[in-house]
PDB file of C-alpha atoms in Angstrom:
ATOM      1  CA  MET H 248      62.177  93.306 156.734  1.00 88.00           C
ATOM      2  CA  GLU H 249      64.353  94.708 153.959  1.00 92.00           C
ATOM      3  CA  ASP H 250      67.522  94.014 151.955  1.00 92.00           C
ATOM      4  CA  LEU H 251      66.769  90.299 151.984  1.00 94.00           C
ATOM      5  CA  ARG H 252      68.395  89.918 148.570  1.00 95.00           C
ATOM      6  CA  VAL H 253      71.087  92.597 148.886  1.00 95.00           C
ATOM      7  CA  THR H 254      74.536  91.162 149.564  1.00 95.00           C
ATOM      8  CA  GLY H 255      76.342  94.418 150.315  1.00 94.00           C
ATOM      9  CA  TYR H 256      76.951  98.104 149.635  1.00 94.00           C
ATOM     10  CA  ASN H 257      80.109  99.932 148.567  1.00 94.00           C
ATOM     11  CA  ALA H 258      80.625 103.676 148.709  1.00 94.00           C
ATOM     12  CA  LEU H 259      80.512 105.457 145.348  1.00 94.00           C
ATOM     13  CA  LEU H 260      82.719 108.514 144.897  1.00 94.00           C
ATOM     14  CA  ASN H 261      80.862 111.789 144.454  1.00 94.00           C
ATOM     15  CA  PRO H 262      80.649 113.214 140.933  1.00 95.00           C
ATOM     16  CA  ILE H 263      82.263 116.492 141.961  1.00 93.00           C
ATOM     17  CA  TYR H 264      85.361 114.686 143.254  1.00 92.00           C
ATOM     18  CA  LEU H 265      85.848 112.916 139.935  1.00 92.00           C
ATOM     19  CA  GLN H 266      85.386 116.180 138.045  1.00 88.00           C
ATOM     20  CA  GLU H 267      88.062 117.762 140.219  1.00 86.00           C
ATOM     21  CA  GLU H 268      90.367 114.804 139.587  1.00 86.00           C
ATOM     22  CA  PHE H 269      89.849 114.986 135.804  1.00 84.00           C
ATOM     23  CA  PRO H 270      88.611 118.535 135.118  1.00 80.00           C
ATOM     24  CA  ALA H 271      87.074 119.453 131.794  1.00 65.00           C
ATOM     25  CA  GLN H 272      87.012 123.211 132.213  1.00 54.00           C
ATOM     26  CA  CYS H 273      90.246 123.889 134.077  1.00 45.00           C
ATOM     27  CA  GLY H 274      93.716 122.413 134.273  1.00 43.00           C
ATOM     28  CA  ALA H 275      95.125 120.155 131.561  1.00 50.00           C
ATOM     29  CA  TYR H 276      91.946 119.843 129.511  1.00 53.00           C
ATOM     30  CA  SER H 277      90.828 123.473 129.655  1.00 68.00           C
ATOM     31  CA  GLU H 278      89.957 125.350 126.494  1.00 85.00           C
ATOM     32  CA  LYS H 279      90.389 122.623 123.848  1.00 91.00           C
ATOM     33  CA  THR H 280      87.997 120.219 125.574  1.00 93.00           C
ATOM     34  CA  LYS H 281      85.501 122.958 126.345  1.00 92.00           C
ATOM     35  CA  ASP H 282      85.548 124.164 122.735  1.00 95.00           C
ATOM     36  CA  THR H 283      85.279 120.635 121.296  1.00 96.00           C
ATOM     37  CA  VAL H 284      82.280 119.711 123.433  1.00 96.00           C
ATOM     38  CA  GLY H 285      80.457 123.017 123.101  1.00 96.00           C
ATOM     39  CA  LYS H 286      80.973 123.418 119.354  1.00 98.00           C
ATOM     40  CA  ALA H 287      79.719 119.906 118.553  1.00 99.00           C
ATOM     41  CA  ARG H 288      76.664 120.395 120.776  1.00 99.00           C
ATOM     42  CA  GLN H 289      75.788 123.631 119.014  1.00 99.00           C
ATOM     43  CA  GLU H 290      76.347 122.168 115.554  1.00 99.00           C
ATOM     44  CA  ALA H 291      74.299 119.040 116.302  1.00 99.00           C
ATOM     45  CA  ALA H 292      71.451 121.186 117.611  1.00 99.00           C
ATOM     46  CA  ALA H 293      71.630 123.409 114.515  1.00 99.00           C
ATOM     47  CA  ILE H 294      71.392 120.352 112.246  1.00 99.00           C
ATOM     48  CA  LEU H 295      68.356 119.062 114.138  1.00 98.00           C
ATOM     49  CA  ARG H 296      66.708 122.487 113.891  1.00 98.00           C
ATOM     50  CA  GLY H 297      67.283 122.715 110.142  1.00 97.00           C
ATOM     51  CA  GLU H 298      69.809 125.534 110.438  1.00 98.00           C
ATOM     52  CA  ASP H 299      72.700 123.402 109.130  1.00 98.00           C
ATOM     53  CA  ASP H 300      72.254 121.034 106.164  1.00 97.00           C
ATOM     54  CA  ARG H 301      74.987 118.580 107.148  1.00 98.00           C
ATOM     55  CA  LEU H 302      74.347 115.086 108.503  1.00 98.00           C
ATOM     56  CA  ILE H 303      75.213 113.915 112.008  1.00 99.00           C
ATOM     57  CA  VAL H 304      77.293 110.735 111.963  1.00 99.00           C
ATOM     58  CA  ILE H 305      78.015 108.781 115.141  1.00 99.00           C
ATOM     59  CA  VAL H 306      80.876 106.418 114.359  1.00 98.00           C
ATOM     60  CA  GLY H 307      82.899 104.069 116.517  1.00 97.00           C
ATOM     61  CA  PRO H 308      82.998 100.702 118.270  1.00 95.00           C
ATOM     62  CA  CYS H 309      79.924  99.023 119.738  1.00 93.00           C
ATOM     63  CA  SER H 310      81.375  99.756 123.173  1.00 94.00           C
ATOM     64  CA  ILE H 311      84.767 100.639 124.604  1.00 97.00           C
ATOM     65  CA  HIS H 312      86.656  97.911 126.442  1.00 95.00           C
ATOM     66  CA  ASP H 313      90.248  98.918 125.614  1.00 96.00           C
ATOM     67  CA  VAL H 314      91.332 102.499 126.304  1.00 97.00           C
ATOM     68  CA  ASP H 315      94.426 102.352 124.101  1.00 98.00           C
ATOM     69  CA  ALA H 316      92.404 100.974 121.184  1.00 98.00           C
ATOM     70  CA  ALA H 317      89.852 103.761 121.641  1.00 98.00           C
ATOM     71  CA  LYS H 318      92.562 106.418 121.503  1.00 98.00           C
ATOM     72  CA  GLU H 319      94.108 104.808 118.424  1.00 98.00           C
ATOM     73  CA  TYR H 320      90.688 104.776 116.757  1.00 98.00           C
ATOM     74  CA  CYS H 321      90.226 108.450 117.634  1.00 98.00           C
ATOM     75  CA  ASN H 322      93.591 109.377 116.124  1.00 98.00           C
ATOM     76  CA  LYS H 323      92.629 107.673 112.861  1.00 99.00           C
ATOM     77  CA  LEU H 324      89.148 109.207 112.829  1.00 99.00           C
ATOM     78  CA  LEU H 325      90.293 112.792 113.440  1.00 99.00           C
ATOM     79  CA  PRO H 326      91.634 113.430 109.901  1.00 99.00           C
ATOM     80  CA  VAL H 327      88.459 111.921 108.435  1.00 98.00           C
ATOM     81  CA  LYS H 328      86.397 114.251 110.616  1.00 98.00           C
ATOM     82  CA  GLU H 329      88.360 117.247 109.364  1.00 98.00           C
ATOM     83  CA  ARG H 330      88.272 116.170 105.714  1.00 98.00           C
ATOM     84  CA  LEU H 331      84.511 115.592 105.647  1.00 99.00           C
ATOM     85  CA  GLY H 332      83.551 118.388 108.012  1.00 98.00           C
ATOM     86  CA  GLY H 333      81.796 120.359 105.289  1.00 98.00           C
ATOM     87  CA  GLU H 334      79.224 117.599 104.748  1.00 98.00           C
ATOM     88  CA  LEU H 335      79.217 115.644 108.015  1.00 99.00           C
ATOM     89  CA  LEU H 336      79.371 116.315 111.731  1.00 99.00           C
ATOM     90  CA  ILE H 337      81.335 113.282 112.916  1.00 99.00           C
ATOM     91  CA  VAL H 338      81.106 112.376 116.599  1.00 99.00           C
ATOM     92  CA  MET H 339      82.943 109.383 118.053  1.00 99.00           C
ATOM     93  CA  ARG H 340      80.792 106.686 119.601  1.00 98.00           C
ATOM     94  CA  SER H 341      82.223 106.197 123.102  1.00 98.00           C
ATOM     95  CA  TYR H 342      79.821 103.867 124.882  1.00 97.00           C
ATOM     96  CA  PHE H 343      80.866 102.645 128.331  1.00 96.00           C
ATOM     97  CA  GLU H 344      77.689 100.798 129.317  1.00 89.00           C
ATOM     98  CA  LYS H 345      76.056  97.872 127.530  1.00 80.00           C
ATOM     99  CA  PRO H 346      72.358  97.052 127.846  1.00 78.00           C
ATOM    100  CA  ARG H 347      71.838  93.311 128.137  1.00 71.00           C
ATOM    101  CA  THR H 348      68.793  91.344 127.058  1.00 68.00           C
ATOM    102  CA  THR H 349      69.594  88.805 129.794  1.00 73.00           C
ATOM    103  CA  VAL H 350      73.022  88.847 131.483  1.00 77.00           C
ATOM    104  CA  GLY H 351      76.608  89.499 130.405  1.00 81.00           C
ATOM    105  CA  TRP H 352      79.379  92.077 130.630  1.00 88.00           C
ATOM    106  CA  LYS H 353      77.695  95.428 131.299  1.00 90.00           C
ATOM    107  CA  GLY H 354      80.492  97.645 130.105  1.00 91.00           C
ATOM    108  CA  LEU H 355      83.662  99.415 131.129  1.00 96.00           C
ATOM    109  CA  ILE H 356      82.086 101.466 133.902  1.00 96.00           C
ATOM    110  CA  ASN H 357      80.433  98.469 135.546  1.00 95.00           C
ATOM    111  CA  ASP H 358      83.384  96.072 135.242  1.00 95.00           C
ATOM    112  CA  PRO H 359      86.486  97.858 133.910  1.00 96.00           C
ATOM    113  CA  ASP H 360      88.817  94.884 134.352  1.00 94.00           C
ATOM    114  CA  ILE H 361      86.371  92.435 132.699  1.00 94.00           C
ATOM    115  CA  ASN H 362      86.920  89.997 135.551  1.00 95.00           C
ATOM    116  CA  ASN H 363      83.630  90.223 137.480  1.00 95.00           C
ATOM    117  CA  GLY H 364      85.339  92.583 139.924  1.00 94.00           C
ATOM    118  CA  TYR H 365      82.730  95.338 139.415  1.00 95.00           C
ATOM    119  CA  ASN H 366      85.106  98.125 140.446  1.00 96.00           C
ATOM    120  CA  ILE H 367      82.693 100.856 139.397  1.00 96.00           C
ATOM    121  CA  ASN H 368      84.716 103.658 140.984  1.00 97.00           C
ATOM    122  CA  LYS H 369      87.659 102.645 138.793  1.00 97.00           C
ATOM    123  CA  GLY H 370      85.364 102.352 135.781  1.00 97.00           C
ATOM    124  CA  LEU H 371      84.109 105.899 136.246  1.00 97.00           C
ATOM    125  CA  ARG H 372      87.676 107.183 136.551  1.00 96.00           C
ATOM    126  CA  VAL H 373      88.810 105.352 133.421  1.00 96.00           C
ATOM    127  CA  ALA H 374      85.781 106.562 131.466  1.00 96.00           C
ATOM    128  CA  ARG H 375      86.134 110.202 132.465  1.00 96.00           C
ATOM    129  CA  LYS H 376      89.879 110.285 131.861  1.00 94.00           C
ATOM    130  CA  LEU H 377      89.394 108.822 128.392  1.00 96.00           C
ATOM    131  CA  LEU H 378      86.660 111.320 127.487  1.00 96.00           C
ATOM    132  CA  CYS H 379      88.935 114.148 128.629  1.00 94.00           C
ATOM    133  CA  GLU H 380      91.700 112.849 126.375  1.00 94.00           C
ATOM    134  CA  LEU H 381      89.445 112.291 123.364  1.00 96.00           C
ATOM    135  CA  THR H 382      87.839 115.722 123.560  1.00 96.00           C
ATOM    136  CA  ASP H 383      91.192 117.390 124.253  1.00 94.00           C
ATOM    137  CA  SER H 384      92.368 115.949 120.933  1.00 95.00           C
ATOM    138  CA  GLY H 385      89.460 117.685 119.184  1.00 96.00           C
ATOM    139  CA  MET H 386      87.104 114.704 118.927  1.00 98.00           C
ATOM    140  CA  PRO H 387      83.553 115.181 120.271  1.00 98.00           C
ATOM    141  CA  VAL H 388      82.023 112.092 121.842  1.00 98.00           C
ATOM    142  CA  ALA H 389      78.674 110.324 121.957  1.00 99.00           C
ATOM    143  CA  VAL H 390      77.536 108.211 124.912  1.00 98.00           C
ATOM    144  CA  GLU H 391      74.530 106.004 125.596  1.00 97.00           C
ATOM    145  CA  LEU H 392      72.663 107.063 128.741  1.00 97.00           C
ATOM    146  CA  LEU H 393      71.965 103.681 130.279  1.00 93.00           C
ATOM    147  CA  ASP H 394      71.440 104.674 133.900  1.00 90.00           C
ATOM    148  CA  THR H 395      70.383 107.916 135.538  1.00 91.00           C
ATOM    149  CA  ILE H 396      73.377 108.435 137.856  1.00 94.00           C
ATOM    150  CA  SER H 397      76.530 108.042 135.726  1.00 95.00           C
ATOM    151  CA  PRO H 398      75.734 111.107 133.548  1.00 95.00           C
ATOM    152  CA  GLN H 399      76.571 113.294 136.549  1.00 96.00           C
ATOM    153  CA  TYR H 400      80.137 112.011 136.238  1.00 96.00           C
ATOM    154  CA  LEU H 401      80.493 112.453 132.472  1.00 96.00           C
ATOM    155  CA  ALA H 402      77.843 114.796 131.061  1.00 96.00           C
ATOM    156  CA  ASP H 403      80.061 117.881 130.803  1.00 94.00           C
ATOM    157  CA  LEU H 404      82.182 115.986 128.256  1.00 96.00           C
ATOM    158  CA  ILE H 405      79.354 114.624 126.077  1.00 97.00           C
ATOM    159  CA  SER H 406      78.168 116.239 122.820  1.00 98.00           C
ATOM    160  CA  TRP H 407      75.395 113.770 121.877  1.00 99.00           C
ATOM    161  CA  GLY H 408      73.542 111.083 123.801  1.00 98.00           C
ATOM    162  CA  ALA H 409      71.482 108.019 122.965  1.00 98.00           C
ATOM    163  CA  ILE H 410      68.635 106.318 124.780  1.00 98.00           C
ATOM    164  CA  GLY H 411      68.574 102.655 123.809  1.00 95.00           C
ATOM    165  CA  ALA H 412      65.782 100.443 122.530  1.00 94.00           C
ATOM    166  CA  ARG H 413      65.315  98.803 125.926  1.00 93.00           C
ATOM    167  CA  THR H 414      65.013 102.118 127.791  1.00 96.00           C
ATOM    168  CA  THR H 415      63.264 104.524 125.390  1.00 97.00           C
ATOM    169  CA  GLU H 416      59.920 103.721 127.017  1.00 96.00           C
ATOM    170  CA  SER H 417      61.318 104.306 130.522  1.00 97.00           C
ATOM    171  CA  GLN H 418      59.983 107.403 132.271  1.00 98.00           C
ATOM    172  CA  LEU H 419      63.287 107.779 134.140  1.00 97.00           C
ATOM    173  CA  HIS H 420      65.250 108.039 130.897  1.00 98.00           C
ATOM    174  CA  ARG H 421      62.793 110.458 129.340  1.00 99.00           C
ATOM    175  CA  GLU H 422      63.145 112.638 132.442  1.00 99.00           C
ATOM    176  CA  LEU H 423      66.920 112.375 132.238  1.00 98.00           C
ATOM    177  CA  ALA H 424      66.910 113.386 128.563  1.00 99.00           C
ATOM    178  CA  SER H 425      64.770 116.416 129.397  1.00 99.00           C
ATOM    179  CA  GLY H 426      67.576 117.864 131.494  1.00 98.00           C
ATOM    180  CA  VAL H 427      70.854 117.074 129.747  1.00 98.00           C
ATOM    181  CA  SER H 428      72.723 119.850 127.955  1.00 98.00           C
ATOM    182  CA  PHE H 429      73.178 118.046 124.630  1.00 99.00           C
ATOM    183  CA  PRO H 430      71.041 116.531 121.839  1.00 99.00           C
ATOM    184  CA  VAL H 431      69.622 113.048 122.419  1.00 99.00           C
ATOM    185  CA  GLY H 432      68.440 110.318 120.065  1.00 99.00           C
ATOM    186  CA  PHE H 433      65.753 107.808 121.074  1.00 99.00           C
ATOM    187  CA  LYS H 434      65.849 104.352 119.482  1.00 98.00           C
ATOM    188  CA  ASN H 435      62.759 102.492 118.405  1.00 98.00           C
ATOM    189  CA  GLY H 436      61.867  99.470 120.533  1.00 96.00           C
ATOM    190  CA  THR H 437      63.361  96.020 120.025  1.00 93.00           C
ATOM    191  CA  ASP H 438      60.031  95.002 118.493  1.00 94.00           C
ATOM    192  CA  GLY H 439      60.332  97.784 115.906  1.00 95.00           C
ATOM    193  CA  ASN H 440      57.823 100.113 117.568  1.00 96.00           C
ATOM    194  CA  VAL H 441      58.746 103.657 116.504  1.00 98.00           C
ATOM    195  CA  LYS H 442      55.847 105.267 118.352  1.00 98.00           C
ATOM    196  CA  ILE H 443      57.566 104.819 121.707  1.00 98.00           C
ATOM    197  CA  ALA H 444      60.526 106.854 120.411  1.00 98.00           C
ATOM    198  CA  ILE H 445      58.177 109.561 119.125  1.00 99.00           C
ATOM    199  CA  ASP H 446      56.379 109.602 122.475  1.00 98.00           C
ATOM    200  CA  ALA H 447      59.754 109.854 124.210  1.00 99.00           C
ATOM    201  CA  ILE H 448      60.672 112.924 122.151  1.00 98.00           C
ATOM    202  CA  GLY H 449      57.468 114.642 123.209  1.00 98.00           C
ATOM    203  CA  SER H 450      58.061 113.714 126.832  1.00 98.00           C
ATOM    204  CA  ALA H 451      61.706 114.834 126.855  1.00 99.00           C
ATOM    205  CA  ALA H 452      60.747 118.221 125.406  1.00 98.00           C
ATOM    206  CA  ALA H 453      58.581 118.943 128.446  1.00 98.00           C
ATOM    207  CA  PRO H 454      59.675 120.101 131.918  1.00 99.00           C
ATOM    208  CA  HIS H 455      59.957 117.396 134.582  1.00 99.00           C
ATOM    209  CA  HIS H 456      60.404 117.146 138.337  1.00 99.00           C
ATOM    210  CA  PHE H 457      61.911 113.912 139.633  1.00 97.00           C
ATOM    211  CA  LEU H 458      64.301 112.244 142.059  1.00 96.00           C
ATOM    212  CA  GLY H 459      67.944 112.742 141.140  1.00 95.00           C
ATOM    213  CA  VAL H 460      71.487 113.106 142.447  1.00 95.00           C
ATOM    214  CA  THR H 461      73.509 116.327 142.624  1.00 95.00           C
ATOM    215  CA  LYS H 462      77.177 116.759 141.719  1.00 93.00           C
ATOM    216  CA  SER H 463      77.978 116.504 145.425  1.00 93.00           C
ATOM    217  CA  GLY H 464      76.237 113.134 145.628  1.00 93.00           C
ATOM    218  CA  MET H 465      73.157 114.339 147.486  1.00 95.00           C
ATOM    219  CA  VAL H 466      69.778 112.850 146.622  1.00 95.00           C
ATOM    220  CA  SER H 467      67.629 115.698 145.334  1.00 96.00           C
ATOM    221  CA  ILE H 468      64.459 116.766 143.599  1.00 98.00           C
ATOM    222  CA  THR H 469      65.577 117.664 140.085  1.00 98.00           C
ATOM    223  CA  HIS H 470      63.730 120.247 137.977  1.00 98.00           C
ATOM    224  CA  THR H 471      64.273 120.391 134.199  1.00 99.00           C
ATOM    225  CA  SER H 472      63.106 122.755 131.462  1.00 99.00           C
ATOM    226  CA  GLY H 473      62.851 120.171 128.655  1.00 99.00           C
ATOM    227  CA  ASN H 474      65.137 119.276 125.759  1.00 99.00           C
ATOM    228  CA  PRO H 475      64.018 120.397 122.273  1.00 98.00           C
ATOM    229  CA  ASP H 476      67.026 118.814 120.530  1.00 99.00           C
ATOM    230  CA  THR H 477      65.961 115.188 120.227  1.00 99.00           C
ATOM    231  CA  HIS H 478      65.264 112.774 117.386  1.00 99.00           C
ATOM    232  CA  VAL H 479      64.326 109.216 116.432  1.00 99.00           C
ATOM    233  CA  ILE H 480      66.896 106.503 115.761  1.00 99.00           C
ATOM    234  CA  LEU H 481      65.790 103.624 113.543  1.00 98.00           C
ATOM    235  CA  ARG H 482      67.801 100.671 114.851  1.00 97.00           C
ATOM    236  CA  GLY H 483      66.007  97.709 113.318  1.00 94.00           C
ATOM    237  CA  ALA H 484      63.778  95.194 115.044  1.00 92.00           C
ATOM    238  CA  ASN H 485      63.604  91.546 115.978  1.00 89.00           C
ATOM    239  CA  SER H 486      61.881  90.958 112.643  1.00 89.00           C
ATOM    240  CA  GLY H 487      64.536  92.685 110.527  1.00 92.00           C
ATOM    241  CA  PRO H 488      65.926  96.094 109.464  1.00 95.00           C
ATOM    242  CA  ASN H 489      63.836  99.260 109.211  1.00 95.00           C
ATOM    243  CA  TYR H 490      66.133 101.650 107.367  1.00 93.00           C
ATOM    244  CA  ASP H 491      64.610 101.386 103.887  1.00 95.00           C
ATOM    245  CA  ALA H 492      62.922 104.382 102.252  1.00 96.00           C
ATOM    246  CA  GLU H 493      59.440 103.222 103.231  1.00 96.00           C
ATOM    247  CA  HIS H 494      60.263 102.909 106.932  1.00 97.00           C
ATOM    248  CA  VAL H 495      62.090 106.249 106.982  1.00 98.00           C
ATOM    249  CA  ALA H 496      59.206 108.023 105.239  1.00 98.00           C
ATOM    250  CA  LYS H 497      56.700 106.496 107.662  1.00 97.00           C
ATOM    251  CA  ALA H 498      58.748 107.569 110.682  1.00 98.00           C
ATOM    252  CA  LYS H 499      59.005 111.135 109.356  1.00 98.00           C
ATOM    253  CA  GLU H 500      55.283 111.199 108.615  1.00 98.00           C
ATOM    254  CA  ASN H 501      54.450 110.084 112.162  1.00 98.00           C
ATOM    255  CA  LEU H 502      56.799 112.684 113.632  1.00 98.00           C
ATOM    256  CA  GLU H 503      55.078 115.418 111.640  1.00 98.00           C
ATOM    257  CA  LYS H 504      51.670 114.163 112.755  1.00 98.00           C
ATOM    258  CA  ALA H 505      52.898 114.559 116.330  1.00 97.00           C
ATOM    259  CA  LYS H 506      53.996 118.128 115.438  1.00 97.00           C
ATOM    260  CA  LEU H 507      57.655 117.225 115.923  1.00 98.00           C
ATOM    261  CA  ARG H 508      60.615 117.873 113.642  1.00 97.00           C
ATOM    262  CA  PRO H 509      61.016 114.915 111.225  1.00 98.00           C
ATOM    263  CA  ASN H 510      64.599 114.105 112.180  1.00 98.00           C
ATOM    264  CA  VAL H 511      65.614 110.465 111.735  1.00 98.00           C
ATOM    265  CA  MET H 512      68.971 108.762 112.269  1.00 98.00           C
ATOM    266  CA  ILE H 513      69.783 105.293 110.915  1.00 98.00           C
ATOM    267  CA  ASP H 514      71.636 102.932 113.245  1.00 94.00           C
TER     268      ASP H 514
END
């Protein structure tokens, strides 16, 4: 007896087909996109390693629901990025998935038409096309990694990733972070627990072997080498904010005790 509570299945397009439809490294989005993504990844990693004294700033809407509005925002942010580039590495927040405490709209990928149609194939296409356009304009992008499959469709366009407060403690997300090709920030828990983010950093830095999906859509055993470019994000708690000097100092102290780089981002 199985699938007693499953009401149906729909075929999901393979990641490689979507990459061929909206290529990042050939065709219309060739060198500019590749340079934008790669340069921001390298600069973010250098900042986290103490080789660059600038600050990383992730700026943008809570989540993207309107493609035209996102592109307008990008066009207005680009000159700011250039003007402040000597002090800040600005990356545009381009979140397509929303974690929900209970239920609600789960984001542009899950329901792109915001009508409970759940046309996920369309959502993936819209998301990838937008990331191609943003990065082709010279704007690097940041994305929250909410599930472990969608990164195969978008990861080649991402310069920085976030693991949210509700998923930082998840082994699946720590494994995912260990294999992505860009820096990742782990948020403290909704209860304010920073230790789970510190534990996640240690876990993501290690090699892992887990169930995954290839670019061709085949279920696979995935092997990773570990991601050294990770950090804590202080995002507040149910009881209030945690971005004051005392909380920041405590987080840095606990990172150093764990023999990790004391990198902290304020959300």
